[in-house]
CSV table of C-alpha atoms in Angstrom, one decimal:
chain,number,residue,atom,x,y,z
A,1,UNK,CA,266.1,-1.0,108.7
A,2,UNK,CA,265.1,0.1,105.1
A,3,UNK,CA,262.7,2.4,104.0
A,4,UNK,CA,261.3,1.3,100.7
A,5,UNK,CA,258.9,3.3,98.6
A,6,UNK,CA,256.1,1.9,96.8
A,7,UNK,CA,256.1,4.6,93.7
A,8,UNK,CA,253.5,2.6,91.4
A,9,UNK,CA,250.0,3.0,91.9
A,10,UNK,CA,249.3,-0.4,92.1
A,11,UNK,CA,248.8,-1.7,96.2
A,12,UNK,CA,252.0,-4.3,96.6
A,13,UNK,CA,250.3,-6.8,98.9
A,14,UNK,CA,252.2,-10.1,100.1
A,15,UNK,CA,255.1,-9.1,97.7
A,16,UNK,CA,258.1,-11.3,98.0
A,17,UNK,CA,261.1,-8.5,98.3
A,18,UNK,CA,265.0,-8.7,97.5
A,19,UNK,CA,266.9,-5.7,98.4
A,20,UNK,CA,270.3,-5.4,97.2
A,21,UNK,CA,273.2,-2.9,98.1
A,22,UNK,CA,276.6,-2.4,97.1
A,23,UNK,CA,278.4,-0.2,94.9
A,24,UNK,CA,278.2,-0.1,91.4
A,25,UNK,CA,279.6,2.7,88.7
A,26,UNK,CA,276.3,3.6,87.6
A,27,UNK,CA,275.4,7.7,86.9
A,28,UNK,CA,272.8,9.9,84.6
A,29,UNK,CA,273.9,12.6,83.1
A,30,UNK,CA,271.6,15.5,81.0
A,31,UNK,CA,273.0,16.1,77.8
A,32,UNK,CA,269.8,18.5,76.9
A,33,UNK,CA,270.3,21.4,79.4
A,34,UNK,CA,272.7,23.7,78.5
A,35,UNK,CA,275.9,24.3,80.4
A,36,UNK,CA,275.9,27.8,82.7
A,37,UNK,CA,278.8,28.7,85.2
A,38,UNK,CA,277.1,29.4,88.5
A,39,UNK,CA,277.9,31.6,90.9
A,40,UNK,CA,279.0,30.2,94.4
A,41,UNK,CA,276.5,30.6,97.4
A,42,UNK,CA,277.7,32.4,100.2
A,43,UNK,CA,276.2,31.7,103.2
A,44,UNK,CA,276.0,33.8,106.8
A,45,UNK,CA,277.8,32.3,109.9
A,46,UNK,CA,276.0,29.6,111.6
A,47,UNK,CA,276.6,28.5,114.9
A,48,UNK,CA,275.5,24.8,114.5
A,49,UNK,CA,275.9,21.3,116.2
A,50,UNK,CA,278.6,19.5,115.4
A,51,UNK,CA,278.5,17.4,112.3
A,52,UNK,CA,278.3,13.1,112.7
A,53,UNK,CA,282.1,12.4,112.6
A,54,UNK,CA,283.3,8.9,110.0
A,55,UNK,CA,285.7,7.1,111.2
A,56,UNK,CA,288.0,4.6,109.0
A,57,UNK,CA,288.9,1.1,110.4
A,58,UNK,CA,291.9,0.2,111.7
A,59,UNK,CA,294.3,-1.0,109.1
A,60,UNK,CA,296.5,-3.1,111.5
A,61,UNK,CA,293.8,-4.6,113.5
A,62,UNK,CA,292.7,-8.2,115.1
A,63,UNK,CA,290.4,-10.4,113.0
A,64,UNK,CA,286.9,-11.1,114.8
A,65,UNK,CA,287.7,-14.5,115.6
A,66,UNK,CA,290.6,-12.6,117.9
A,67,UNK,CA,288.9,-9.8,118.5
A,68,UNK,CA,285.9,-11.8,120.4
A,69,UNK,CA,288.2,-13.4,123.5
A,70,UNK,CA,289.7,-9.9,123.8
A,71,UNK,CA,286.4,-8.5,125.0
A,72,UNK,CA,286.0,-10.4,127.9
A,73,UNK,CA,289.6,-9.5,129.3
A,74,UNK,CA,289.9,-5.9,128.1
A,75,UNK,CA,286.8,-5.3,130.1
A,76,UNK,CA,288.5,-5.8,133.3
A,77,UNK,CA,291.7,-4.3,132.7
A,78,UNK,CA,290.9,-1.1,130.7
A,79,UNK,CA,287.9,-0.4,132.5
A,80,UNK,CA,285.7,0.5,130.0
A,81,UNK,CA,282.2,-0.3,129.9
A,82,UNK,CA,281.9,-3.6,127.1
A,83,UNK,CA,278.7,-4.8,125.5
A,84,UNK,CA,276.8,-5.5,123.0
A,85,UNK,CA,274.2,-3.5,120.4
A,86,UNK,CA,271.2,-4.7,118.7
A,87,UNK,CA,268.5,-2.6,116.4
A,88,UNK,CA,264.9,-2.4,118.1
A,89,UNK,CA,262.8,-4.9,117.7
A,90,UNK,CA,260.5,-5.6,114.7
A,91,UNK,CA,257.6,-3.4,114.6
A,92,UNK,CA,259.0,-0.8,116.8
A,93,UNK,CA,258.7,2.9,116.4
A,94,UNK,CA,261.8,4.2,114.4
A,95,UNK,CA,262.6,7.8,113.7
A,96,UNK,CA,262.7,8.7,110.1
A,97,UNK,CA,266.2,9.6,110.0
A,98,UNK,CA,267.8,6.7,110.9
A,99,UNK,CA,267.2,3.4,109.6
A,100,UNK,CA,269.5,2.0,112.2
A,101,UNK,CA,269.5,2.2,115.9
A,102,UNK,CA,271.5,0.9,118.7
A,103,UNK,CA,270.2,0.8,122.5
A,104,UNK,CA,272.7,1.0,125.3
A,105,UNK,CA,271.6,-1.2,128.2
A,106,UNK,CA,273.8,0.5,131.3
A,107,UNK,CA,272.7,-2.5,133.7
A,108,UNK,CA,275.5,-4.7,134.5
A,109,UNK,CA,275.7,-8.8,134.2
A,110,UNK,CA,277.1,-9.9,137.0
A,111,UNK,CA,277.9,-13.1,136.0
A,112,UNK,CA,279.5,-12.8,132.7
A,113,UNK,CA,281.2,-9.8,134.0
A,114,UNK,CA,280.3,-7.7,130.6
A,115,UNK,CA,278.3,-5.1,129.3
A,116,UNK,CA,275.5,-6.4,127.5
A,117,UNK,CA,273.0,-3.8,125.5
A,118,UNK,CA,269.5,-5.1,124.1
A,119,UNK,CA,267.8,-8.8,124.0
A,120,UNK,CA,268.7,-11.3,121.2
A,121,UNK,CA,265.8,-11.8,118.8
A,122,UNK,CA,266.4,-13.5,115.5
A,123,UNK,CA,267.2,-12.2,112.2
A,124,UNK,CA,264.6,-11.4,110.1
A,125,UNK,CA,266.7,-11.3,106.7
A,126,UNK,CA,268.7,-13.8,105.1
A,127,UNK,CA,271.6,-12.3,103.1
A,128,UNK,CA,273.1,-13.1,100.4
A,129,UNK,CA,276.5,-12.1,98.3
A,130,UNK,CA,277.0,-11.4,94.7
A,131,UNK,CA,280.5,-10.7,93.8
A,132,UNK,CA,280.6,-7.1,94.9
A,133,UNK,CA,277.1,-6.4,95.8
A,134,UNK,CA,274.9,-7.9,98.4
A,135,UNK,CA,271.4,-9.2,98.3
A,136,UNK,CA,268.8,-9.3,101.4
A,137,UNK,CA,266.0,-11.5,101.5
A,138,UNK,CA,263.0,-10.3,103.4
A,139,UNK,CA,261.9,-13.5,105.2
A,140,UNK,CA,257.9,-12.4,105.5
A,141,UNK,CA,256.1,-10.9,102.5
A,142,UNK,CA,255.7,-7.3,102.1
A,143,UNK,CA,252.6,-5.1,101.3
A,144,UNK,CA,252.6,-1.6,101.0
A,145,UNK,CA,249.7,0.8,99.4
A,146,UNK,CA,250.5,2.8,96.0
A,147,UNK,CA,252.4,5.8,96.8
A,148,UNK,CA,253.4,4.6,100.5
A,149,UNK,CA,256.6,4.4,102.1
A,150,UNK,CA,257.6,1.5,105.0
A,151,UNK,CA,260.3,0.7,107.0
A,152,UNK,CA,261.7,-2.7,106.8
A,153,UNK,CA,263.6,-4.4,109.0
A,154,UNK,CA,266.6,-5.9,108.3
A,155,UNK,CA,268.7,-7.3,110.8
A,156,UNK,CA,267.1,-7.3,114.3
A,157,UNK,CA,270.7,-9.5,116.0
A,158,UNK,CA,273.0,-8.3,119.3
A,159,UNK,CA,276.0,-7.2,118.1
A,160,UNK,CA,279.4,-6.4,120.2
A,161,UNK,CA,280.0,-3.0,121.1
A,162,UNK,CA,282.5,-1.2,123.2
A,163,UNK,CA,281.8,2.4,125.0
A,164,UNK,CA,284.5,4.7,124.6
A,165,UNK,CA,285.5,8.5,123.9
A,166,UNK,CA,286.9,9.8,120.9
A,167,UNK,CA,289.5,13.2,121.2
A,168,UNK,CA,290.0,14.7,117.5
A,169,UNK,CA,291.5,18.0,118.3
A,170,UNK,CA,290.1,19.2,114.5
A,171,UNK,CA,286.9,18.2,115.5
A,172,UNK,CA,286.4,19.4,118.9
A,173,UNK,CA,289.2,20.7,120.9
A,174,UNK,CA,287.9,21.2,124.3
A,175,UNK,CA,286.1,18.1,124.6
A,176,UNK,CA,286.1,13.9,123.2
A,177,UNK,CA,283.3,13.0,121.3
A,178,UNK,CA,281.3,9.6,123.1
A,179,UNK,CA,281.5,6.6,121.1
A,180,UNK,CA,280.8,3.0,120.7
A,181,UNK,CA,283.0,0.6,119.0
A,182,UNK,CA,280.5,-1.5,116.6
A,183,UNK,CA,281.2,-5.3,115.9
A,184,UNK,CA,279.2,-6.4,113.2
A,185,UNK,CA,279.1,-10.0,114.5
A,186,UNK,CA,276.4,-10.5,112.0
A,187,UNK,CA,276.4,-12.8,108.8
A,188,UNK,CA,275.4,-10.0,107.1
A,189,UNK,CA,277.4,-7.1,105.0
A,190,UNK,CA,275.7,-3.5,106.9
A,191,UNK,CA,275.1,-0.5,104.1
A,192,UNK,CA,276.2,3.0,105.5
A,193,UNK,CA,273.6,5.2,106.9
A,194,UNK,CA,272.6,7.5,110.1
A,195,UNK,CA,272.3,4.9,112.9
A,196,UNK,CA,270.1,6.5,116.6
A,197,UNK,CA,272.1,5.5,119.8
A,198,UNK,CA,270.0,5.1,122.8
A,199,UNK,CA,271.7,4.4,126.7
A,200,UNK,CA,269.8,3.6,129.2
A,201,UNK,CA,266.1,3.2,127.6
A,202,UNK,CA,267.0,7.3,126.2
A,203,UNK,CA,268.1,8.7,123.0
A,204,UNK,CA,272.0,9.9,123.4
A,205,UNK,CA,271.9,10.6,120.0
A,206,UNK,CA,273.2,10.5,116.1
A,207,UNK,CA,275.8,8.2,113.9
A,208,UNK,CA,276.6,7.6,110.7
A,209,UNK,CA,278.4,4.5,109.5
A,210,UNK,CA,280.2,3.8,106.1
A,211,UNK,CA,279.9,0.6,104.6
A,212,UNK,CA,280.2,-2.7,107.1
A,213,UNK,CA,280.9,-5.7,106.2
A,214,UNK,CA,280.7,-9.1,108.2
A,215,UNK,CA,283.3,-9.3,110.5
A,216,UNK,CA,284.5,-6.0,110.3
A,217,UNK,CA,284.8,-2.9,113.2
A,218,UNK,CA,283.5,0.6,112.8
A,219,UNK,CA,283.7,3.8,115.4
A,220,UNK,CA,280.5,5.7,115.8
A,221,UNK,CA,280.7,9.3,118.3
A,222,UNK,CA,276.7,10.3,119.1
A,223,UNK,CA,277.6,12.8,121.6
A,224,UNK,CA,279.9,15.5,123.2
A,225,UNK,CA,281.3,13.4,126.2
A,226,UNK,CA,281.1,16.6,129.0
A,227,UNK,CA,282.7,14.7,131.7
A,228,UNK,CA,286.2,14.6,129.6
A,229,UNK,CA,287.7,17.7,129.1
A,230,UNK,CA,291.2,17.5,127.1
A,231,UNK,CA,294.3,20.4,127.0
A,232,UNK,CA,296.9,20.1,124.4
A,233,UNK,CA,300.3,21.4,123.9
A,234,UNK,CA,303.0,21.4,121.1
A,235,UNK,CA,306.4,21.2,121.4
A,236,UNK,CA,309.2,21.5,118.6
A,237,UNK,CA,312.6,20.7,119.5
A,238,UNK,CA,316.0,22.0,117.6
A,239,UNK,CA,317.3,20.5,114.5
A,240,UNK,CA,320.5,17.6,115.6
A,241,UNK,CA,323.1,16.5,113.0
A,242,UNK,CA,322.3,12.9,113.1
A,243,UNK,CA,325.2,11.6,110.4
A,244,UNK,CA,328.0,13.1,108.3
A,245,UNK,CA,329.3,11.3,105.8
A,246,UNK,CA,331.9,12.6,103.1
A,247,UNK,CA,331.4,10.9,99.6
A,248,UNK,CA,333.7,12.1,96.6
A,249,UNK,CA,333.8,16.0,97.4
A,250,UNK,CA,330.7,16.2,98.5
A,251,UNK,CA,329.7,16.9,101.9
A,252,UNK,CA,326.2,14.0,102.9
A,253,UNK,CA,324.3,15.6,106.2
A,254,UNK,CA,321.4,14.0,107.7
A,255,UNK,CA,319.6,16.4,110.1
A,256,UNK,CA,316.7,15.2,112.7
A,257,UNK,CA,313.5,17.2,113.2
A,258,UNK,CA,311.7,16.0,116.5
A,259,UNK,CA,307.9,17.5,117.7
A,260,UNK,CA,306.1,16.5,120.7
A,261,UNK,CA,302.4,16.9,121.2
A,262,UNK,CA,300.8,16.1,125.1
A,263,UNK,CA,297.5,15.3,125.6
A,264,UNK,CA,296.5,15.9,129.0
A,265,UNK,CA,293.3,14.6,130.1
A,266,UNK,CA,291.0,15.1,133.3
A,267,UNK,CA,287.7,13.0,134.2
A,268,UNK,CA,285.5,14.4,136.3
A,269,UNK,CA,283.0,11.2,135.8
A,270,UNK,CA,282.9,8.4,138.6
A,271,UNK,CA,283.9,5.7,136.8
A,272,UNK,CA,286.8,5.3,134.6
A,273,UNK,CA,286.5,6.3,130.9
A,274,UNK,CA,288.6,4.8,128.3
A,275,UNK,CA,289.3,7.6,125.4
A,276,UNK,CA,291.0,7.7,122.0
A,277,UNK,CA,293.1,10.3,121.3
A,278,UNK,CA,293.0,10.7,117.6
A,279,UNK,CA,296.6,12.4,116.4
A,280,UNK,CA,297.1,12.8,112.4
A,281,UNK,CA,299.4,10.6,110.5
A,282,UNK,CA,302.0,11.9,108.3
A,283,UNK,CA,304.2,10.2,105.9
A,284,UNK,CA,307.6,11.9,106.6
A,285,UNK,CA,307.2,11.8,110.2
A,286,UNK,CA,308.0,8.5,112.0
A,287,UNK,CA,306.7,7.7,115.8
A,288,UNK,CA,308.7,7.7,118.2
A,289,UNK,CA,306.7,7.4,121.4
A,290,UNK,CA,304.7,5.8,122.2
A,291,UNK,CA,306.4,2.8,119.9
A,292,UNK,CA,303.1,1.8,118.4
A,293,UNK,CA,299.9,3.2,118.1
A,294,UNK,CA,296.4,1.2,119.6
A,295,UNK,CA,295.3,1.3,116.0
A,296,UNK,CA,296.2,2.8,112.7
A,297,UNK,CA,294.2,3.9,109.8
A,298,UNK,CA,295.3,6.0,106.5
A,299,UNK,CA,295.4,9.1,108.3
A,300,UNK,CA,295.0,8.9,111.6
A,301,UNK,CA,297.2,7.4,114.5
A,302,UNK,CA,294.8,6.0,117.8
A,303,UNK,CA,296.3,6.0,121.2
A,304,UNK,CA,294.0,4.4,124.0
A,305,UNK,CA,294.3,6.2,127.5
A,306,UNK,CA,292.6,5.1,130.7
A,307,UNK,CA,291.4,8.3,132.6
A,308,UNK,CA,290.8,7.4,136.2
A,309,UNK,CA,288.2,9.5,138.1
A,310,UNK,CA,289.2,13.3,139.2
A,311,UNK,CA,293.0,12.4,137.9
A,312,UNK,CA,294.1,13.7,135.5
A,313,UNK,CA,295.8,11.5,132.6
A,314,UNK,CA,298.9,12.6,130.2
A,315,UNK,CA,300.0,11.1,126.7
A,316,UNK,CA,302.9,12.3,124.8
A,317,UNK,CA,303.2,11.4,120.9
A,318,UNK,CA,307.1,12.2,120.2
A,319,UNK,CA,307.8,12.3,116.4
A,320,UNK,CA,310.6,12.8,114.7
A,321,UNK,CA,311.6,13.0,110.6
A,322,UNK,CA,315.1,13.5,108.6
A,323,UNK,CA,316.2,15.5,106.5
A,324,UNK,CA,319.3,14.7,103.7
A,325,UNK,CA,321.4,17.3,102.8
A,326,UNK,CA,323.7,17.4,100.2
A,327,UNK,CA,326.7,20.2,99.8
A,328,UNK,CA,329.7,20.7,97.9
A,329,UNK,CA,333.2,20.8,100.3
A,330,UNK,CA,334.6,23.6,97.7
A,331,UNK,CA,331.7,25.5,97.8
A,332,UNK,CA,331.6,26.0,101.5
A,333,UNK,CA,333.3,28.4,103.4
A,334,UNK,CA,335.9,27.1,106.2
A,335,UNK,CA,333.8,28.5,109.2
A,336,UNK,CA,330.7,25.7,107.6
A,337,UNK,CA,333.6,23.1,107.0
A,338,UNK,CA,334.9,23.4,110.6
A,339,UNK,CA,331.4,23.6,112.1
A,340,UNK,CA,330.6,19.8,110.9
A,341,UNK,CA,334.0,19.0,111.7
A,342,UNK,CA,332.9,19.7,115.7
A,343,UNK,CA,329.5,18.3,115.5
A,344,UNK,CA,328.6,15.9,117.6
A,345,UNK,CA,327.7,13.5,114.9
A,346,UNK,CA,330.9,13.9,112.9
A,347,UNK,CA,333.4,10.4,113.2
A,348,UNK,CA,337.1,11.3,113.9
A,349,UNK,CA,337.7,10.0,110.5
A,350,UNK,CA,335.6,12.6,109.0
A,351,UNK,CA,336.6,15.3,110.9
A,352,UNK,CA,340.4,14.8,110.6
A,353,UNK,CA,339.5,14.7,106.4
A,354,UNK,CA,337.4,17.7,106.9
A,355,UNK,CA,340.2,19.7,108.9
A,356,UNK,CA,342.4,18.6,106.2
A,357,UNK,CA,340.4,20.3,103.6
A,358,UNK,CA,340.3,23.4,105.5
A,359,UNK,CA,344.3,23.5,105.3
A,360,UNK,CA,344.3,23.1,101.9
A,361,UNK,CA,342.0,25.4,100.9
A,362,UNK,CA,343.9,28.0,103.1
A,363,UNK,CA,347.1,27.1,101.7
A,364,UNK,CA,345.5,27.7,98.1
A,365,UNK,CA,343.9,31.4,99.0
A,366,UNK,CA,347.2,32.2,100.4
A,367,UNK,CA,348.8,31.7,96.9
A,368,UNK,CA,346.0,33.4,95.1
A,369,UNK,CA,346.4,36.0,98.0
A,370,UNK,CA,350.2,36.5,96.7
A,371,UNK,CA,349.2,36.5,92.8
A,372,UNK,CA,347.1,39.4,93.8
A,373,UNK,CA,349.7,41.6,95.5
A,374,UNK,CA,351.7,41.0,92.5
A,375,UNK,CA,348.9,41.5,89.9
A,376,UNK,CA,347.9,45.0,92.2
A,377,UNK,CA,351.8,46.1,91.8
A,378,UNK,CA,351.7,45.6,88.2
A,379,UNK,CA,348.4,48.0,87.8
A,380,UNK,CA,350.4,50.2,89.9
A,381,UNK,CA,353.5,50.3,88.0
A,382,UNK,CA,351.0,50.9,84.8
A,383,UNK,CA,349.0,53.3,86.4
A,384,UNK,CA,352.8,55.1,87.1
A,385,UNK,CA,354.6,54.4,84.1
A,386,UNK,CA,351.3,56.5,82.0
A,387,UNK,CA,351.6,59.2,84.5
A,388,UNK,CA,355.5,59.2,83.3
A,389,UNK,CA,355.1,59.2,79.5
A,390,UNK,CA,353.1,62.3,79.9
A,391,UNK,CA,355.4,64.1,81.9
A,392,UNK,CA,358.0,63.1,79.2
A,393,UNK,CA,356.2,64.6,76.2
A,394,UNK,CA,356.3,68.0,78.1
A,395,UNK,CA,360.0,67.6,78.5
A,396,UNK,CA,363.1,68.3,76.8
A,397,UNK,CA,365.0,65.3,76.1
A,398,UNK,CA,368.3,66.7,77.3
A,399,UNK,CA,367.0,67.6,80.9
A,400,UNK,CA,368.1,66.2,84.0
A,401,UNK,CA,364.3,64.9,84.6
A,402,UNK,CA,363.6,63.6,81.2
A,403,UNK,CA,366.8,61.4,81.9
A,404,UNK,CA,365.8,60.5,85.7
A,405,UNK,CA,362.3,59.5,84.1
A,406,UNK,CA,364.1,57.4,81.7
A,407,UNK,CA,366.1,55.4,84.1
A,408,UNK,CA,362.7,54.9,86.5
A,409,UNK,CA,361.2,53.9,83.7
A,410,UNK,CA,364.0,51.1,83.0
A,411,UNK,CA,363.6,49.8,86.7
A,412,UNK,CA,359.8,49.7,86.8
A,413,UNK,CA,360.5,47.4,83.6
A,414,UNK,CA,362.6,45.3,85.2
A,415,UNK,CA,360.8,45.2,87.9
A,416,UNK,CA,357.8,44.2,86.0
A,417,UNK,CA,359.2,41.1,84.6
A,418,UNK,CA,360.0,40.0,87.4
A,419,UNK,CA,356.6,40.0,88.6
A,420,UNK,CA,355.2,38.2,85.6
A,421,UNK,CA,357.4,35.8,85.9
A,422,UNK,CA,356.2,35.1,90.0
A,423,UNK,CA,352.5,35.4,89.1
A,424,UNK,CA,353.1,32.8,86.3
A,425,UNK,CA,355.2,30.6,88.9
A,426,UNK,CA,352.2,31.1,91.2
A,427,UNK,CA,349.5,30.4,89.0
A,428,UNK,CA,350.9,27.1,88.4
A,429,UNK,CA,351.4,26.0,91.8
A,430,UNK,CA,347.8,27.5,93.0
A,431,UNK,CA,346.3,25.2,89.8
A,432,UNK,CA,348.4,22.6,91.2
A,433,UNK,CA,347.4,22.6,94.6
A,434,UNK,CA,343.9,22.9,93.8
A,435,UNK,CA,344.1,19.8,91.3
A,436,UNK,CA,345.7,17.7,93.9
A,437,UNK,CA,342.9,18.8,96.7
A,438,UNK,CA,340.3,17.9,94.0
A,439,UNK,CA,341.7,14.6,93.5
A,440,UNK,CA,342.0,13.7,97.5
A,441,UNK,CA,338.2,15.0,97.9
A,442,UNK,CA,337.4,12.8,95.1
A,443,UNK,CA,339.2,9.7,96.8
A,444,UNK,CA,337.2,9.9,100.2
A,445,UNK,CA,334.4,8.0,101.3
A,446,UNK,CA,334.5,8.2,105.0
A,447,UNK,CA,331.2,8.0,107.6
């Protein structure tokens, strides 16, 4: 339907109408008004209804042509109810709110073996595209008094539907949402709008539709499906080294992250109900299980389950992302080192390498180790040797002690040089040792 406003005061009578939608970058803006900040509006804490849910289309989904065989054979297998959807007839009473409605006949056809909802009646616009917008003719002529408002109908045609369930834990998390999976099997492009759902001769309620073009598949929820109730449960598992590799010194880890999230669903219907389980897409994590999803949009994965009367139904999305690590061998302290030499993960080549490192880099601290002892002696020996030269200045130089201090004195001297000479030895074989350990590490490239 469209409601179309006659805002002259002139009567339009017999008026030949065109009504064209689309979306063009058009906008008014007031450059009179002065500019104020306003202040935000707090509101109280409603308890309301749930807002009409959007739903994108499936990216990775059939074309119509495909789509229209697998109706007939999904109906038996999956045991959903299938059928069609068509807007009330012309003339008939419409509420204000919705240009659009859809009727839900529940009897079944025996002889096709599908759902159907509605009669066929013709179209009563002829459509028409230009470039990105789209034109409908009205077939009869139009008359509506000055200042009057009517509703116009715009495509009166049975479409294909499907009744499902839709579980959005975001949305509602005790409960799916009911659904219909609309077809537009028309010729013509359908502009976005509330659309009223009626089952059974009775309204079931609200939708709202984004744009739909010929040929394409939208997802409408109208009502909180009460015979469906879902229980969730989250599950994160331990990080696992997946691969080590060793590239020029430095030390390449990939870790695994893996989450699990069960759905676990119960009908307490009669008849089977096919439901959606809606579970959010994100871009580092990759699917693990179930391999594919039943459909995929930007951000949402879809994953059909069958609930069968008073059973209860499980699905389990596994997920699992990685994580590269990059770490310096020379900045890490043996116990790291050895601990990715044991992993699981780690080749024998690697491991032997990284064992390899460990030894050198002991062998280097216990030459610094030794420096040290001899660089602590020669403090000590300073720390003695002041201690002395005070003494002496007290002293007479002819004493017994002044001499005794003298010879001391003459060893700690000796003994000095000799330690000098060791911590230069050393200092040249711990720079060695740590040159030729830089140039192995720089020679590996081992996975």
């Amino acid at each position: 339907w469209a409601i179309v406003e006659n805002t002259t005061d002139r009567d339009w009578t017999d008026v030949r109408m065109s009504l064209v939608s689309g979306r063009p970058i058009s906008f008014v803006m007031d450059l009179y008004q002065p500019l104020f900040v306003p202040r935000p509006v707090v509101q109280p804490e409603l308890f309301a209804s749930l807002a009409p849910q959007v739903y994108g289309q499936d990216l990775y989904g059939q074309d119509l042509a495909d789509r229209e065989a697998e109706f007939v054979v999904a109906g038996k297998t999956r045991g959903a109810a299938r059928g069609r959807a068509m807007s009330e007839a012309p003339g008939a009473p419409a509420p204000a709110s919705a240009p659009a409605e859809i009727a839900l006949n529940m009897a079944k056809e025996p002889e096709a073996d599908r759902w159907y909802f509605g009669r066929s009646v013709a179209s009563v616009a002829a459509g028409e595209s230009l470039g990105k917008l789209f034109r409908y003719e009205i077939a009869a002529p139009v008359s509506i008094a000055r200042q009057r408002s009517a509703m116009l109908p715009i495509v009166a045609e049975e479409v294909e539907a499907e009744r499902l369930a839709i579980y959005d834990e975001a949305v509602l998390a005790k409960h799916p949402l009911a659904g219909v999976r609309l077809v537009n099997t028309t010729r013509l492009d359908l502009m976005q709008g509330p659309v009223t759902i009626y089952a059974g001769g009775a309204y079931a309620g609200d939708a709202r539709i984004e744009d739909l073009p010929a040929g394409s598949e939208r997802l409408l929820t109208y009502a909180v499906d009460l015979d469906v109730e879902v229980a969730t449960r989250a599950e994160s598992r331990p990080e696992e080294i997946v691969t080590i590799r060793l590239v020029k010194g430095t030390l390449e880890i990939v870790r695994r992250l893996a989450r699990t999230k069960t759905f676990e669903l119960k009908n307490s219907a009669a008849e089977p109900e096919t439901v959606l389980v809606e579970h959010s897409l994100e871009a580092d994590w990759q699917l693990v299980e179930p391999k594919e999803p039943t459909e995929k949009t930007r951000e949402r994965y879809r994953f059909a389950v069958v609930a069968e009367p008073g059973k209860p139904a499980t699905l389990t999305v596994a997920e699992e992302r990685r994580v590269s690590q990059q770490s310096v061998i020379a900045s890490l302290d043996d116990d790291a080192i050895l601990f990715f030499a044991s992993a699981r993960a780690t080749s024998p080549a690697v491991a032997a390498a990284l064992k390899e490192v460990v030894e050198a880099k002991q062998g280097i601290r216990a030459i610094e180790t030794d420096r040290i002892r001899r660089e602590e002696e020669i403090r000590v020996v300073d720390e003695e040797q002041n201690r002395i030269r005070q003494n002496m200045q007290q002293l007479d130089r002819q004493s017994d002690l002044y001499a005794r201090y003298v010879r001391k004195f003459a060893e700690q001297e000796d003994r000095v040089e000799e330690l000098r000479a060791d911590i230069t030895r050393l200092k040249d074989k711990e720079q060695a040792a740590r040159q030729a350990l830089d140039e192995r590490l720089a020679s590996l490239r081992l996975d």
